[in-house]
Tab-separated table of C-alpha atoms in Angstrom:
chain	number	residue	atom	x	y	z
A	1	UNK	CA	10.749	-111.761	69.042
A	2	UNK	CA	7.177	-110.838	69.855
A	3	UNK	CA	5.300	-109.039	67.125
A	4	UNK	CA	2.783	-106.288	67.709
A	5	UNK	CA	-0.448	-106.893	66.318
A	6	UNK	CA	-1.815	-105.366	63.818
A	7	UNK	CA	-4.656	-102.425	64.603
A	8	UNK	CA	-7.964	-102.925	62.935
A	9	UNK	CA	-7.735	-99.329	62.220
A	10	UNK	CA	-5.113	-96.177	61.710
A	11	UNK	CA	-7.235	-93.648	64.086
A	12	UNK	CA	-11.092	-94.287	65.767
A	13	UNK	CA	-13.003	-91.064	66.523
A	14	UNK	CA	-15.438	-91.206	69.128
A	15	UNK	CA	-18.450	-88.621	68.675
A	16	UNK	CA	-20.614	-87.153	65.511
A	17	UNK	CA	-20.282	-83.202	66.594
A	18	UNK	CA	-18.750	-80.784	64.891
A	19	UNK	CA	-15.436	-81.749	66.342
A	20	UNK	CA	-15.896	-85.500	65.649
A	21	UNK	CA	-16.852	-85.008	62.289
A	22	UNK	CA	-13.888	-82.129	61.461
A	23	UNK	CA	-11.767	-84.265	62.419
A	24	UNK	CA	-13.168	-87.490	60.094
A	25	UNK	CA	-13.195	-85.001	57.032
A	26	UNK	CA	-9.147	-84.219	57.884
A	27	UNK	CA	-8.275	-87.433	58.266
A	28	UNK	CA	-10.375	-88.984	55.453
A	29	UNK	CA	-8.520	-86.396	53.129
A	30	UNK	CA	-5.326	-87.733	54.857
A	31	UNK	CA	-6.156	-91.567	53.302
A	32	UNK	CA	-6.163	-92.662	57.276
A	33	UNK	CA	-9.759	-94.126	56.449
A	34	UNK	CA	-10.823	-93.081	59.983
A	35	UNK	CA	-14.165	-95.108	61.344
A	36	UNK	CA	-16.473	-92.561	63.382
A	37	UNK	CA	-18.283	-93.584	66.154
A	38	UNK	CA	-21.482	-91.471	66.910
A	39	UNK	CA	-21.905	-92.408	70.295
A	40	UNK	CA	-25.303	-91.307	72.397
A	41	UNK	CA	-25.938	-88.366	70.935
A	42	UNK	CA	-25.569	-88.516	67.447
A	43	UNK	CA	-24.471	-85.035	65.872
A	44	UNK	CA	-24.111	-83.040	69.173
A	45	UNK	CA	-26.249	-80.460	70.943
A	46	UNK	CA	-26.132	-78.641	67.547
A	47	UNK	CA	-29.280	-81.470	67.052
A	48	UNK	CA	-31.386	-79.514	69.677
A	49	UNK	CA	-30.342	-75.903	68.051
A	50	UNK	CA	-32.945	-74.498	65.533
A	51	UNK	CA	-31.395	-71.418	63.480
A	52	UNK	CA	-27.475	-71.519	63.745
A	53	UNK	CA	-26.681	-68.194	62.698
A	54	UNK	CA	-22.861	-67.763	63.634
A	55	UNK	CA	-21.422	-70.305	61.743
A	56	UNK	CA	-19.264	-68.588	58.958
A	57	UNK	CA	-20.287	-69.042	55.251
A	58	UNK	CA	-24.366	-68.801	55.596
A	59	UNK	CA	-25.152	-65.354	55.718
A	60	UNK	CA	-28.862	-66.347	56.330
A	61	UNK	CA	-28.002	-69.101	59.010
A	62	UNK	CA	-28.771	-72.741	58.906
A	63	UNK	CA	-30.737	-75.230	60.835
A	64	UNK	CA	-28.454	-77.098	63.393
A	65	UNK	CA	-29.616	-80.439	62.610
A	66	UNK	CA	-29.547	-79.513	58.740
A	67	UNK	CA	-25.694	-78.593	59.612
A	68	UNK	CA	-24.718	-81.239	60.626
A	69	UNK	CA	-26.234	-83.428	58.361
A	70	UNK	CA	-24.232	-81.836	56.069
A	71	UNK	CA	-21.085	-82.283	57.863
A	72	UNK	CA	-21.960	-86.039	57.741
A	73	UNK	CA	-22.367	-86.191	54.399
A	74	UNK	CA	-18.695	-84.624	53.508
A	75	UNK	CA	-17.024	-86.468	55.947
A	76	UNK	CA	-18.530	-89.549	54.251
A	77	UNK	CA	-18.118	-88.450	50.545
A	78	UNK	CA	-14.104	-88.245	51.737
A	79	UNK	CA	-14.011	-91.883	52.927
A	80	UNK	CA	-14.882	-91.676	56.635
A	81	UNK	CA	-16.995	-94.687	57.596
A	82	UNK	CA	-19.630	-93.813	60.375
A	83	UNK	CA	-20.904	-96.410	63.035
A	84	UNK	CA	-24.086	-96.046	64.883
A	85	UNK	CA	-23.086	-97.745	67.793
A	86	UNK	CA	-21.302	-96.338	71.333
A	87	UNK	CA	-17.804	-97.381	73.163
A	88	UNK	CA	-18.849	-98.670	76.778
A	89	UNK	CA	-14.944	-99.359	77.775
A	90	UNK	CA	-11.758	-98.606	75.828
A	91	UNK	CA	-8.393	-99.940	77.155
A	92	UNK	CA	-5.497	-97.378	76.859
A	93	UNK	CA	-2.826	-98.849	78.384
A	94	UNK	CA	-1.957	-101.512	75.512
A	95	UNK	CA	-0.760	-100.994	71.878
A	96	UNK	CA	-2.851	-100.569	69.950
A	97	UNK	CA	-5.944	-99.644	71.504
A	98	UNK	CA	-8.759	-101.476	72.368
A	99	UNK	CA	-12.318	-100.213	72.202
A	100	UNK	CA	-15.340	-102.071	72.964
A	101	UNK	CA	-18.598	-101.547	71.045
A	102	UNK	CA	-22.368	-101.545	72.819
A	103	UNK	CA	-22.648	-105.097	71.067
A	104	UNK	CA	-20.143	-106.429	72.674
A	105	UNK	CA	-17.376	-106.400	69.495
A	106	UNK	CA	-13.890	-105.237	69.642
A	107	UNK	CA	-11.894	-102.607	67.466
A	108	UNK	CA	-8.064	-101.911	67.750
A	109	UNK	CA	-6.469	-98.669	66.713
A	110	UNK	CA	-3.270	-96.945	66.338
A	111	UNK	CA	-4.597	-93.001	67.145
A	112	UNK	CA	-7.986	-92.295	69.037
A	113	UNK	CA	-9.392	-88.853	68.529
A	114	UNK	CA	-11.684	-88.244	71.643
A	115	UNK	CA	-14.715	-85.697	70.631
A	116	UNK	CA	-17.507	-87.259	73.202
A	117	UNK	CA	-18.435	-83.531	74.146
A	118	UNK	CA	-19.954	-81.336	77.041
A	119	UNK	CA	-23.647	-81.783	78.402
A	120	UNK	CA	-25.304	-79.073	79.325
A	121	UNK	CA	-26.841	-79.648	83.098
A	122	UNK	CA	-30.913	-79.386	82.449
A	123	UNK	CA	-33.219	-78.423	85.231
A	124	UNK	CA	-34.726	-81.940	84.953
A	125	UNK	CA	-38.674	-80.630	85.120
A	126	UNK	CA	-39.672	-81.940	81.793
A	127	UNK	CA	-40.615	-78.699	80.326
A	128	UNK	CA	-37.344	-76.942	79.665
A	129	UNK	CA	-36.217	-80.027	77.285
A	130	UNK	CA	-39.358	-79.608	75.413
A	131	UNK	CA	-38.941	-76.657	74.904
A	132	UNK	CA	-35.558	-76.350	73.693
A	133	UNK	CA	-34.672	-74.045	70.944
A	134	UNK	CA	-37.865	-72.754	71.342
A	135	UNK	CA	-37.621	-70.172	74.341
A	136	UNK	CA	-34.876	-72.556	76.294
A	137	UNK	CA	-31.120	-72.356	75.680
A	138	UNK	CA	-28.078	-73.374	77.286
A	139	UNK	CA	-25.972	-71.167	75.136
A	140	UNK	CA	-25.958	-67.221	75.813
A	141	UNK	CA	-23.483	-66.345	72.507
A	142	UNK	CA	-25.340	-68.750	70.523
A	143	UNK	CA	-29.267	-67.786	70.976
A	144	UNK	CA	-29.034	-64.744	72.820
A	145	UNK	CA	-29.436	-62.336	69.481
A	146	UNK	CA	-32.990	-64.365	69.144
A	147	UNK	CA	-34.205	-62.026	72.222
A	148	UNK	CA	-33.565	-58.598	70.797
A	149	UNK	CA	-35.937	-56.598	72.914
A	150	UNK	CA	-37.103	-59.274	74.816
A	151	UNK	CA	-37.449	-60.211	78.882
A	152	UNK	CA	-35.515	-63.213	79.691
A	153	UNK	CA	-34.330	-65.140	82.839
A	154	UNK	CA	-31.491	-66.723	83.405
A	155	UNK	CA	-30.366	-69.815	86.171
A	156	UNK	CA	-27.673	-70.477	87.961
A	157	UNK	CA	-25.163	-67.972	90.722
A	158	UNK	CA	-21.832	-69.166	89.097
A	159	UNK	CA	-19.524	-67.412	87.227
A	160	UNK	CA	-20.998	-68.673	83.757
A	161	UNK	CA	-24.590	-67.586	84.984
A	162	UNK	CA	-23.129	-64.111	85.075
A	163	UNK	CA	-21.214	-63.732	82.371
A	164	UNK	CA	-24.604	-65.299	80.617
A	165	UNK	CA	-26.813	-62.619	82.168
A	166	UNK	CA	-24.166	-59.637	81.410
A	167	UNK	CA	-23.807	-60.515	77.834
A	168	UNK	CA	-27.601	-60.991	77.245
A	169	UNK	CA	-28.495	-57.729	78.671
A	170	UNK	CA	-26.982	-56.590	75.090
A	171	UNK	CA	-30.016	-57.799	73.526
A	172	UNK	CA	-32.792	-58.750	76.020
A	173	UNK	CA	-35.140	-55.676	77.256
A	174	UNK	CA	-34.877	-57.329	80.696
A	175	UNK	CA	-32.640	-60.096	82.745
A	176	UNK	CA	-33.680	-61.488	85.692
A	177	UNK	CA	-31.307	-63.894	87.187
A	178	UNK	CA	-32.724	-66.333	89.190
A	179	UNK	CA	-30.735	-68.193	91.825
A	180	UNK	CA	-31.691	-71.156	94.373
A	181	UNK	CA	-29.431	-69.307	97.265
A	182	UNK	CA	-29.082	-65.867	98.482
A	183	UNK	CA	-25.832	-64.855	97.274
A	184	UNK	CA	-24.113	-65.746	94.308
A	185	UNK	CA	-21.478	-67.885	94.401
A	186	UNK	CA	-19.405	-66.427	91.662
A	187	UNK	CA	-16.496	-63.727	91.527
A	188	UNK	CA	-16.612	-60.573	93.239
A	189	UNK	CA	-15.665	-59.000	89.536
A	190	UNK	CA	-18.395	-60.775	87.518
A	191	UNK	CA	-20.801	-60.187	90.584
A	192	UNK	CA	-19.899	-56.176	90.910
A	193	UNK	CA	-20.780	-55.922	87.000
A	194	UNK	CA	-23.802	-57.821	87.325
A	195	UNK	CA	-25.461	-55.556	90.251
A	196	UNK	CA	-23.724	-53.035	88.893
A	197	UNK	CA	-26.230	-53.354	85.654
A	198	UNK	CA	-29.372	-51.852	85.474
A	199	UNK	CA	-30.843	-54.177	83.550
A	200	UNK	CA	-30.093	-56.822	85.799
A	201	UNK	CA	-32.968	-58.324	88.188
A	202	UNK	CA	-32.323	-60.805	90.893
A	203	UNK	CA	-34.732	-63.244	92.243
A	204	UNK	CA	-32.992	-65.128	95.378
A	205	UNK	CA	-34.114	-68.729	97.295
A	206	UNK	CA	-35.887	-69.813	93.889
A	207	UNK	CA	-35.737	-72.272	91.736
A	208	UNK	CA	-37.839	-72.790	88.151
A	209	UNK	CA	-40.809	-75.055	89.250
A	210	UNK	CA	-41.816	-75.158	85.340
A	211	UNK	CA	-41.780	-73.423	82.072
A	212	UNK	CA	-44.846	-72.138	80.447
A	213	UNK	CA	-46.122	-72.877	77.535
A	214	UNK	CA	-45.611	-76.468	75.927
A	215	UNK	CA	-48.705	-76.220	74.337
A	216	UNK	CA	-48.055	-73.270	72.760
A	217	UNK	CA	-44.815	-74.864	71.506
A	218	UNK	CA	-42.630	-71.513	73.281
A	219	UNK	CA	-41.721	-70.034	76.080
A	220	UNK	CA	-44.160	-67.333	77.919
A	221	UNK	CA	-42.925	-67.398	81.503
A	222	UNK	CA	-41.799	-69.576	84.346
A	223	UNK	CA	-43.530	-70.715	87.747
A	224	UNK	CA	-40.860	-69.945	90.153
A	225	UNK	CA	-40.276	-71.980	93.974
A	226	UNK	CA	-39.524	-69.848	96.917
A	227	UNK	CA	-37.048	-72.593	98.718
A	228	UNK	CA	-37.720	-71.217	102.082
A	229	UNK	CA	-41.698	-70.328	101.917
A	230	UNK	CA	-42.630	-72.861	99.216
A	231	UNK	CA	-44.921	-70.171	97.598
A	232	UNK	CA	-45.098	-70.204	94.143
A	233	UNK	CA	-45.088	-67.281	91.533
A	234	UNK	CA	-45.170	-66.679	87.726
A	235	UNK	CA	-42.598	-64.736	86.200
A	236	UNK	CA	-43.764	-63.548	82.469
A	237	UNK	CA	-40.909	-63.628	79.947
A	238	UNK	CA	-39.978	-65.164	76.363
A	239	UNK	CA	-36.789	-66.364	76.756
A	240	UNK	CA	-35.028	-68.923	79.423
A	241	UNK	CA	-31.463	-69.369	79.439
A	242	UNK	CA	-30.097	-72.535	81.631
A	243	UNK	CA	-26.192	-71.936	82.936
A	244	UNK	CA	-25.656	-74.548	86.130
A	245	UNK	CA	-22.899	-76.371	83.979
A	246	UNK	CA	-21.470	-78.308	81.613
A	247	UNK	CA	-20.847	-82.190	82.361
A	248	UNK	CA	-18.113	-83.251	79.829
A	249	UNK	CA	-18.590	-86.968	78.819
A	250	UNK	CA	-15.593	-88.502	79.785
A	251	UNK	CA	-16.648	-91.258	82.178
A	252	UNK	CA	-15.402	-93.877	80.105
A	253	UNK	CA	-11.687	-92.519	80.289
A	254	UNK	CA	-11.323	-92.104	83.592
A	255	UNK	CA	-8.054	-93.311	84.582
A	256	UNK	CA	-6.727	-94.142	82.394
A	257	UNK	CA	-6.236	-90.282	80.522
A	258	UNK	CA	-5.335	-87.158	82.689
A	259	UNK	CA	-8.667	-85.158	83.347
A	260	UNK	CA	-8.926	-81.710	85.419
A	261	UNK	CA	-11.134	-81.600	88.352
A	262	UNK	CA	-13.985	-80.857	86.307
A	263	UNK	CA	-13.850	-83.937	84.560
A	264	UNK	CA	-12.274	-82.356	80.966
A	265	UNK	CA	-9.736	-84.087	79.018
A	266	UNK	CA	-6.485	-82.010	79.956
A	267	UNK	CA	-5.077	-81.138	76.497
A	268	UNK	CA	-1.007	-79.913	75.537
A	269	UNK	CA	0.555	-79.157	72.507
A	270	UNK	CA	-2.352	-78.770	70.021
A	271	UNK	CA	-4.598	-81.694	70.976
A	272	UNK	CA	-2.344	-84.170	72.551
A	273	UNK	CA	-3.156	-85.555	75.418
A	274	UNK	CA	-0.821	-87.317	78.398
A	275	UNK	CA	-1.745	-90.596	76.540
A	276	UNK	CA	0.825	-90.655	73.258
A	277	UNK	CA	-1.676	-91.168	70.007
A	278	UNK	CA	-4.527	-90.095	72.099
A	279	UNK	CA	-6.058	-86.468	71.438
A	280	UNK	CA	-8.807	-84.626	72.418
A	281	UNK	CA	-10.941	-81.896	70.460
A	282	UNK	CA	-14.451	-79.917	71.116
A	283	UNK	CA	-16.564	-79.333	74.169
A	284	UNK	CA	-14.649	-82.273	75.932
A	285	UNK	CA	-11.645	-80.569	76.554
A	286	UNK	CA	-12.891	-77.053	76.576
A	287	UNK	CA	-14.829	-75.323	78.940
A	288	UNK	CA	-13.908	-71.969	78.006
A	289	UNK	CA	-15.621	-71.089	74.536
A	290	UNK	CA	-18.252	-73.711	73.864
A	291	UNK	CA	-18.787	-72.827	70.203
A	292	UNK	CA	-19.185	-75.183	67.303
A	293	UNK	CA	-17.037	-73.165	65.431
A	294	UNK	CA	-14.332	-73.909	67.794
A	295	UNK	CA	-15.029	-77.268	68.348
A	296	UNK	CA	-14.802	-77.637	64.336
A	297	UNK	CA	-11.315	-76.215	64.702
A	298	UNK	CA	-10.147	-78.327	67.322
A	299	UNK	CA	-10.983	-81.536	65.108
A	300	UNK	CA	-8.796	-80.180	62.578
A	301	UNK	CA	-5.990	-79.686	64.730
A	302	UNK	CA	-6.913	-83.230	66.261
A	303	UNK	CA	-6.870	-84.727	62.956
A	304	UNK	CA	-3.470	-83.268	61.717
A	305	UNK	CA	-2.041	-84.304	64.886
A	306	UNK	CA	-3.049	-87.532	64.702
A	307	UNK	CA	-1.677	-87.819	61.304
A	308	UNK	CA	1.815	-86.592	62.227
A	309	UNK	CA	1.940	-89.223	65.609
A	310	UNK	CA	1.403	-91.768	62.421
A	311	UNK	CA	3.559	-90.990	60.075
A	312	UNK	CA	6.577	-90.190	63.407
A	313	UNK	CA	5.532	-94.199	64.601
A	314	UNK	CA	5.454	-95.538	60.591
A	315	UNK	CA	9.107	-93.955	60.238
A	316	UNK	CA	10.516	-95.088	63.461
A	317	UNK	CA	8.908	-98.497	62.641
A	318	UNK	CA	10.689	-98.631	59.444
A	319	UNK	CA	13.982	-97.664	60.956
A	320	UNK	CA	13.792	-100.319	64.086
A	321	UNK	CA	12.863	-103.313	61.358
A	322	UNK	CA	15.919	-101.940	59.310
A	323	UNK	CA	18.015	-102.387	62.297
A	324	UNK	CA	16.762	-105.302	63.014
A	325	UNK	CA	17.213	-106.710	59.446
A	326	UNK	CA	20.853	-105.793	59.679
A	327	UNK	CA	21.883	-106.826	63.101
């Protein structure tokens, strides 16, 4: 009778956001002595925020990277050991799992928790990385009280572009959406509300040439690129607000894990995914809210999941080696 070897580990998380790191401080308080992997970007896009201000329990805000430094820091005090390294190929079809480090080493595991996360698509002119959380965003709900009173732009002609324009008009004194066609490409509903608001501008055949001003360390307006004339124009504002997508980092599951057409983890009951003792939590299975707070949440349920798969395979375990022991 073959025996099944034994997994180096109970559950593997892979990512250090604030659904990688929920889920460590669950599981840690389980005793599963879960190993975190940070992967590229260690802590999550929470690194690049400045002031987080609607995460519950500081009423004056916090510092994203100060956040999650402290996330770290509980998730460790609880037991969970953190690995600065990445997984370049994880094999999902054997028992236990197999993930591969950067270096080349091997760890099995009994449960993986996937919390790789979203990327935000940039505009990939240098100037609106710099100057992130400092005049650029990619995150409407989560900056946009920053621009009480303030003219802002916004990019993109989707449906999240739109929704990211209508809610900022809330607090900016002036949107203007700039788009790279001449008609938008999202829904006729979300595109009635948007011309339908007077604080709306539209700027059409453009795209953002650059963002002004890196030396100044904030944002003071854009150079804009008429696509068809090539002319070029500067639009004054203090705010920039990037919405051409999300890329969720799941490149090193594909095929082996059901993802949509978008790329996200497809998630069922809770966390689980179509892969038994593989679950999903945060921006990598949910392109609907985006929100660290939600993110957090989905770690927990990730974690408590993965707990129950572990104690459901420990107890049939002990009942097939009982059977066995009798026959």
């Amino acid at each position: 009778m073959s025996t099944r070897p034994t997994p180096d580990r109970q559950v593997v998380i892979i990512g250090s956001g604030p659904a990688g790191l929920t889920a460590a401080l669950y599981a840690a308080r389980a005793n599963l002595r879960p190993l975190l992997v940070e992967g590229l970007d260690a802590g999550g896009q929470l690194m690049l925020t400045t002031m987080v201000e609607n995460w519950p329990g500081f009423r004056d805000g916090i510092m994203g990277p100060e956040l999650m430094g402290e996330m770290r820091a509980q998730a460790e005090r609880f037991g969970t050991e953190i690995l600065e390294s990445t997984i370049t190929r994880v094999d999902l079809e054997h028992r236990p799992f197999t993930l591969t480090l950067a270096d080349g080493r091997t760890i099995t595991t009994e449960a993986l928790i996937i919390a790789t996360g979203a990327s935000a698509r940039w505009l990939d002119i240098g100037s609106d990385r710099k100057l992130s959380g400092h005049g650029v965003s990619t995150c409407a709900t989560c900056d946009g009280y920053f621009f009480k009173g303030k003219p802002i732009a916004v990019v993109g002609g989707g449906d999240s572009a739109l929704e990211e324009a209508i809610y900022l008009t809330k607090f900016a004194s002036k949107v203007t959406l700039v788009h790279r066609r001449d008609a938008l490409r999202g829904s006729k509903i979300m595109q009635d509300k948007a011309f339908a608001n007077p604080k709306i501008d539209f700027v059409w055949d453009s795209t953002v040439a650059d963002v002004k001003d890196v030396s100044k360390g904030e944002v003071t307006g854009v150079v804009l690129r008429n696509l068809k004339s090539g002319a070029l124009s500067e639009l004054p504002l203090e705010g920039l607000f990037i919405a051409i997508g999300h890329t969720p980092n799941t490149s090193l599951f594909e095929g082996q894990i059901e993802l949509d057409a978008n790329g996200y983890v497809v998630t069922r009951d809770g966390t689980r995914t179509n892969v038994p003792g593989v679950f999903a939590a945060g921006d990598v299975q949910d392109h609907v809210y985006r929100q660290a707070v939600t993110a957090a949440g989905s770690g927990c349920m990730a974690a408590i999941d993965a707990e129950r798969y572990l104690e459901d395979l420990a107890h049939h375990s002990a009942a097939s080696s009982m059977a066995v022991s009798t026959d």
